[in-house]
Amino acid sequence: MDWRRFAGMVLLAVPLMAGRAHAQDAATIVAHGSGGTPACATCHGAQGQGNAGAGFPRLAGDPAEYLRAQLEAFAAGTRQNPIMMPIAKTLNAAQMEAIAQYFAGLTPPPMVQVPATGLGADLALYGRAADRLPACEKCHGPGGVGVAPSFPALAGQPAAYIEAQIEAWQKKQRPPGPLGLMPAIAARLSPTDTKAVSTYFASLAAPEKQP
């Protein structure tokens, strides 16, 4: 036997086996929970589709890097949420990465597209120059489909969830995010703006996969 070749095959197999193990761990945590971690599916759905009625966001198809960063922020307390903060603290770094990769690999459910009209559509498509508000699509992509690795999809997210995140930035309860843009943008949105743009993106079809 060529022992050098055998050793090389073993070295190649180890990370592959580890990756499969982490994927299995993620699937178990999502479906059933593990130890002190409750099942992600309880709030976010078995396919990561979210729960619009309860305001729980869709995770399916969002960038893995973004999802992992949110888990890290919840665990560190820099993103504040009474449900997610204690849950994130039960996860180690490998579990966070595996869960992020798991949800990133899922395809969001289809939704019905609506016409782009009204205040929410105007803010999403064009922004408001008088208030130095850029169009949401400048960062989050056409139709709010998201731009990997750091800008999540807004299309198809529950309106209540999007509203809550804008309010969290206004109250300094979320990290500023890429380029530190969101706190300043959120501060320029009125309650009417916030509701309109949240409702608009909630009405859009979720992307099949992150670009």
mmCIF file of C-alpha atoms in Angstrom:
data_model
loop_
_atom_site.group_PDB
_atom_site.id
_atom_site.type_symbol
_atom_site.label_atom_id
_atom_site.label_comp_id
_atom_site.label_asym_id
_atom_site.label_seq_id
_atom_site.Cartn_x
_atom_site.Cartn_y
_atom_site.Cartn_z
ATOM 1 C CA MET A 1 0.000 0.000 0.000
ATOM 2 C CA ASP A 2 1.184 3.510 -0.812
ATOM 3 C CA TRP A 3 1.006 4.996 2.696
ATOM 4 C CA ARG A 4 1.633 8.522 1.481
ATOM 5 C CA ARG A 5 -1.348 8.289 -0.859
ATOM 6 C CA PHE A 6 -3.448 6.758 1.919
ATOM 7 C CA ALA A 7 -2.497 9.558 4.324
ATOM 8 C CA GLY A 8 -3.422 12.131 1.703
ATOM 9 C CA MET A 9 -6.840 10.526 1.223
ATOM 10 C CA VAL A 10 -7.423 10.578 4.969
ATOM 11 C CA LEU A 11 -6.492 14.265 5.173
ATOM 12 C CA LEU A 12 -8.944 15.044 2.379
ATOM 13 C CA ALA A 13 -11.712 12.980 3.977
ATOM 14 C CA VAL A 14 -11.498 14.551 7.429
ATOM 15 C CA PRO A 15 -12.831 18.026 6.506
ATOM 16 C CA LEU A 16 -15.504 16.445 4.282
ATOM 17 C CA MET A 17 -16.687 14.223 7.130
ATOM 18 C CA ALA A 18 -16.581 17.173 9.529
ATOM 19 C CA GLY A 19 -18.667 19.233 7.123
ATOM 20 C CA ARG A 20 -21.265 16.481 6.861
ATOM 21 C CA ALA A 21 -21.342 16.126 10.651
ATOM 22 C CA HIS A 22 -21.904 19.848 11.098
ATOM 23 C CA ALA A 23 -24.682 19.767 8.482
ATOM 24 C CA GLN A 24 -26.359 16.910 10.354
ATOM 25 C CA ASP A 25 -25.992 18.833 13.625
ATOM 26 C CA ALA A 26 -27.604 21.881 12.015
ATOM 27 C CA ALA A 27 -30.522 19.849 10.652
ATOM 28 C CA THR A 28 -31.070 18.345 14.112
ATOM 29 C CA ILE A 29 -30.986 21.728 15.852
ATOM 30 C CA VAL A 30 -33.345 23.251 13.296
ATOM 31 C CA ALA A 31 -35.873 20.428 13.503
ATOM 32 C CA HIS A 32 -35.611 19.271 17.113
ATOM 33 C CA GLY A 33 -33.233 21.487 19.066
ATOM 34 C CA SER A 34 -30.240 20.223 20.968
ATOM 35 C CA GLY A 35 -29.384 20.433 24.652
ATOM 36 C CA GLY A 36 -30.412 23.906 25.769
ATOM 37 C CA THR A 37 -31.112 25.087 22.220
ATOM 38 C CA PRO A 38 -34.775 24.986 21.141
ATOM 39 C CA ALA A 39 -35.707 23.975 17.606
ATOM 40 C CA CYS A 40 -35.275 26.842 15.140
ATOM 41 C CA ALA A 41 -38.314 25.525 13.238
ATOM 42 C CA THR A 42 -40.600 26.421 16.140
ATOM 43 C CA CYS A 43 -40.432 30.100 15.171
ATOM 44 C CA HIS A 44 -38.795 30.189 11.758
ATOM 45 C CA GLY A 45 -40.502 27.188 10.154
ATOM 46 C CA ALA A 46 -39.168 23.809 9.052
ATOM 47 C CA GLN A 47 -38.064 25.315 5.718
ATOM 48 C CA GLY A 48 -36.938 28.628 7.186
ATOM 49 C CA GLN A 49 -40.038 30.309 5.775
ATOM 50 C CA GLY A 50 -40.679 32.414 8.884
ATOM 51 C CA ASN A 51 -44.023 33.271 10.435
ATOM 52 C CA ALA A 52 -45.584 36.472 9.141
ATOM 53 C CA GLY A 53 -48.403 36.447 11.710
ATOM 54 C CA ALA A 54 -45.979 36.333 14.621
ATOM 55 C CA GLY A 55 -43.381 38.585 12.987
ATOM 56 C CA PHE A 56 -40.679 35.893 12.875
ATOM 57 C CA PRO A 57 -38.396 36.460 9.859
ATOM 58 C CA ARG A 58 -37.736 34.202 6.930
ATOM 59 C CA LEU A 59 -34.192 32.812 7.054
ATOM 60 C CA ALA A 60 -34.259 30.612 3.948
ATOM 61 C CA GLY A 61 -31.916 31.818 1.232
ATOM 62 C CA ASP A 62 -30.264 34.666 3.144
ATOM 63 C CA PRO A 63 -26.441 34.840 2.967
ATOM 64 C CA ALA A 64 -24.707 32.497 5.405
ATOM 65 C CA GLU A 65 -22.245 35.228 6.411
ATOM 66 C CA TYR A 66 -25.119 37.554 7.305
ATOM 67 C CA LEU A 67 -26.981 34.886 9.291
ATOM 68 C CA ARG A 68 -23.864 33.882 11.221
ATOM 69 C CA ALA A 69 -23.110 37.525 12.029
ATOM 70 C CA GLN A 70 -26.616 37.952 13.462
ATOM 71 C CA LEU A 71 -26.236 34.911 15.710
ATOM 72 C CA GLU A 72 -22.899 36.277 16.924
ATOM 73 C CA ALA A 73 -24.465 39.680 17.571
ATOM 74 C CA PHE A 74 -27.334 38.130 19.548
ATOM 75 C CA ALA A 75 -24.875 36.093 21.610
ATOM 76 C CA ALA A 76 -22.747 39.175 22.309
ATOM 77 C CA GLY A 77 -25.785 41.301 23.139
ATOM 78 C CA THR A 78 -25.006 43.898 20.469
ATOM 79 C CA ARG A 79 -28.232 42.951 18.701
ATOM 80 C CA GLN A 80 -30.962 42.890 21.298
ATOM 81 C CA ASN A 81 -33.930 40.548 21.254
ATOM 82 C CA PRO A 82 -35.376 38.812 24.325
ATOM 83 C CA ILE A 83 -36.012 35.575 22.429
ATOM 84 C CA MET A 84 -32.860 35.239 20.339
ATOM 85 C CA MET A 85 -30.223 36.488 22.778
ATOM 86 C CA PRO A 86 -30.460 33.533 25.223
ATOM 87 C CA ILE A 87 -30.823 31.052 22.350
ATOM 88 C CA ALA A 88 -27.713 32.300 20.561
ATOM 89 C CA LYS A 89 -25.698 32.002 23.752
ATOM 90 C CA THR A 90 -26.310 28.231 23.762
ATOM 91 C CA LEU A 91 -24.558 27.836 20.388
ATOM 92 C CA ASN A 92 -20.842 27.466 19.785
ATOM 93 C CA ALA A 93 -19.071 28.923 16.749
ATOM 94 C CA ALA A 94 -19.256 25.698 14.722
ATOM 95 C CA GLN A 95 -22.992 25.373 15.351
ATOM 96 C CA MET A 96 -23.605 28.986 14.340
ATOM 97 C CA GLU A 97 -21.729 28.445 11.087
ATOM 98 C CA ALA A 98 -23.539 25.176 10.379
ATOM 99 C CA ILE A 99 -26.980 26.655 11.046
ATOM 100 C CA ALA A 100 -26.181 29.696 8.905
ATOM 101 C CA GLN A 101 -25.076 27.461 6.029
ATOM 102 C CA TYR A 102 -28.165 25.271 6.465
ATOM 103 C CA PHE A 103 -30.654 28.125 6.155
ATOM 104 C CA ALA A 104 -28.661 29.797 3.374
ATOM 105 C CA GLY A 105 -29.066 26.613 1.331
ATOM 106 C CA LEU A 106 -32.862 26.562 1.565
ATOM 107 C CA THR A 107 -35.151 28.051 -1.083
ATOM 108 C CA PRO A 108 -37.763 30.559 0.146
ATOM 109 C CA PRO A 109 -41.424 29.799 -0.577
ATOM 110 C CA PRO A 110 -42.991 31.618 -3.549
ATOM 111 C CA MET A 111 -45.162 34.655 -2.891
ATOM 112 C CA VAL A 112 -47.463 36.816 -4.985
ATOM 113 C CA GLN A 113 -45.900 39.934 -6.525
ATOM 114 C CA VAL A 114 -47.841 43.211 -6.207
ATOM 115 C CA PRO A 115 -47.606 46.420 -8.257
ATOM 116 C CA ALA A 116 -44.894 48.869 -7.188
ATOM 117 C CA THR A 117 -47.009 51.863 -6.172
ATOM 118 C CA GLY A 118 -47.333 54.148 -3.139
ATOM 119 C CA LEU A 119 -44.987 55.601 -0.524
ATOM 120 C CA GLY A 120 -43.312 52.298 0.322
ATOM 121 C CA ALA A 121 -42.477 51.609 -3.314
ATOM 122 C CA ASP A 122 -41.161 55.162 -3.768
ATOM 123 C CA LEU A 123 -38.788 54.815 -0.818
ATOM 124 C CA ALA A 124 -37.666 51.368 -1.902
ATOM 125 C CA LEU A 125 -37.095 52.298 -5.538
ATOM 126 C CA TYR A 126 -36.043 55.941 -5.398
ATOM 127 C CA GLY A 127 -35.429 56.993 -1.789
ATOM 128 C CA ARG A 128 -36.082 60.618 -0.865
ATOM 129 C CA ALA A 129 -33.385 63.099 -1.808
ATOM 130 C CA ALA A 130 -34.778 65.897 0.368
ATOM 131 C CA ASP A 131 -34.098 63.796 3.487
ATOM 132 C CA ARG A 132 -30.886 62.217 2.131
ATOM 133 C CA LEU A 133 -32.587 58.831 2.058
ATOM 134 C CA PRO A 134 -31.104 56.455 -0.515
ATOM 135 C CA ALA A 135 -33.294 53.914 -2.245
ATOM 136 C CA CYS A 136 -33.450 50.648 -0.288
ATOM 137 C CA GLU A 137 -32.655 48.802 -3.512
ATOM 138 C CA LYS A 138 -29.272 50.533 -3.725
ATOM 139 C CA CYS A 139 -27.981 48.109 -1.090
ATOM 140 C CA HIS A 140 -30.573 45.336 -0.899
ATOM 141 C CA GLY A 141 -30.774 44.736 -4.623
ATOM 142 C CA PRO A 142 -33.560 44.994 -7.216
ATOM 143 C CA GLY A 143 -36.836 43.946 -5.685
ATOM 144 C CA GLY A 144 -35.166 43.649 -2.279
ATOM 145 C CA VAL A 145 -33.664 40.241 -3.163
ATOM 146 C CA GLY A 146 -30.541 40.906 -1.066
ATOM 147 C CA VAL A 147 -26.895 41.132 -2.056
ATOM 148 C CA ALA A 148 -24.546 38.524 -0.580
ATOM 149 C CA PRO A 149 -22.613 38.345 1.619
ATOM 150 C CA SER A 150 -23.807 41.145 3.897
ATOM 151 C CA PHE A 151 -27.100 42.647 2.690
ATOM 152 C CA PRO A 152 -30.080 40.400 3.468
ATOM 153 C CA ALA A 153 -33.203 40.007 1.385
ATOM 154 C CA LEU A 154 -36.130 42.185 2.423
ATOM 155 C CA ALA A 155 -38.594 40.785 -0.107
ATOM 156 C CA GLY A 156 -41.107 38.476 1.500
ATOM 157 C CA GLN A 157 -40.094 39.231 5.086
ATOM 158 C CA PRO A 158 -42.970 39.878 7.523
ATOM 159 C CA ALA A 159 -43.847 43.575 7.682
ATOM 160 C CA ALA A 160 -43.825 43.467 11.492
ATOM 161 C CA TYR A 161 -40.274 42.089 11.444
ATOM 162 C CA ILE A 162 -38.967 44.789 9.078
ATOM 163 C CA GLU A 163 -40.643 47.488 11.185
ATOM 164 C CA ALA A 164 -39.095 46.068 14.348
ATOM 165 C CA GLN A 165 -35.608 46.133 12.818
ATOM 166 C CA ILE A 166 -35.908 49.766 11.730
ATOM 167 C CA GLU A 167 -37.068 50.648 15.228
ATOM 168 C CA ALA A 168 -34.162 48.654 16.698
ATOM 169 C CA TRP A 169 -31.689 50.763 14.723
ATOM 170 C CA GLN A 170 -33.470 53.904 15.851
ATOM 171 C CA LYS A 171 -33.056 52.758 19.473
ATOM 172 C CA LYS A 172 -29.444 51.568 18.939
ATOM 173 C CA GLN A 173 -30.410 47.961 19.661
ATOM 174 C CA ARG A 174 -28.737 46.523 16.537
ATOM 175 C CA PRO A 175 -25.176 46.811 15.209
ATOM 176 C CA PRO A 176 -24.918 49.415 12.423
ATOM 177 C CA GLY A 177 -24.310 46.776 9.759
ATOM 178 C CA PRO A 178 -22.321 47.117 6.504
ATOM 179 C CA LEU A 179 -20.725 50.554 6.083
ATOM 180 C CA GLY A 180 -22.591 51.717 9.205
ATOM 181 C CA LEU A 181 -25.498 52.893 7.047
ATOM 182 C CA MET A 182 -28.655 51.745 8.764
ATOM 183 C CA PRO A 183 -28.749 53.850 11.960
ATOM 184 C CA ALA A 184 -28.640 57.090 9.958
ATOM 185 C CA ILE A 185 -31.188 55.820 7.437
ATOM 186 C CA ALA A 186 -33.552 54.576 10.146
ATOM 187 C CA ALA A 187 -33.324 57.921 11.970
ATOM 188 C CA ARG A 188 -34.693 59.683 8.871
ATOM 189 C CA LEU A 189 -37.739 57.424 8.558
ATOM 190 C CA SER A 190 -41.003 58.517 10.147
ATOM 191 C CA PRO A 191 -43.432 55.936 11.561
ATOM 192 C CA THR A 192 -45.478 56.355 8.378
ATOM 193 C CA ASP A 193 -42.384 55.767 6.227
ATOM 194 C CA THR A 194 -41.430 52.728 8.253
ATOM 195 C CA LYS A 195 -44.837 51.098 7.969
ATOM 196 C CA ALA A 196 -45.106 51.865 4.259
ATOM 197 C CA VAL A 197 -41.714 50.489 3.255
ATOM 198 C CA SER A 198 -42.130 47.443 5.512
ATOM 199 C CA THR A 199 -45.510 46.634 4.008
ATOM 200 C CA TYR A 200 -44.120 47.096 0.511
ATOM 201 C CA PHE A 201 -41.258 44.636 0.936
ATOM 202 C CA ALA A 202 -43.498 42.150 2.751
ATOM 203 C CA SER A 203 -45.724 42.107 -0.331
ATOM 204 C CA LEU A 204 -42.918 41.162 -2.721
ATOM 205 C CA ALA A 205 -42.016 37.666 -3.820
ATOM 206 C CA ALA A 206 -39.096 36.258 -1.859
ATOM 207 C CA PRO A 207 -36.064 35.436 -4.021
ATOM 208 C CA GLU A 208 -35.478 31.806 -4.919
ATOM 209 C CA LYS A 209 -31.784 32.078 -4.038
ATOM 210 C CA GLN A 210 -29.377 34.815 -3.029
ATOM 211 C CA PRO A 211 -27.550 36.332 -6.007
#
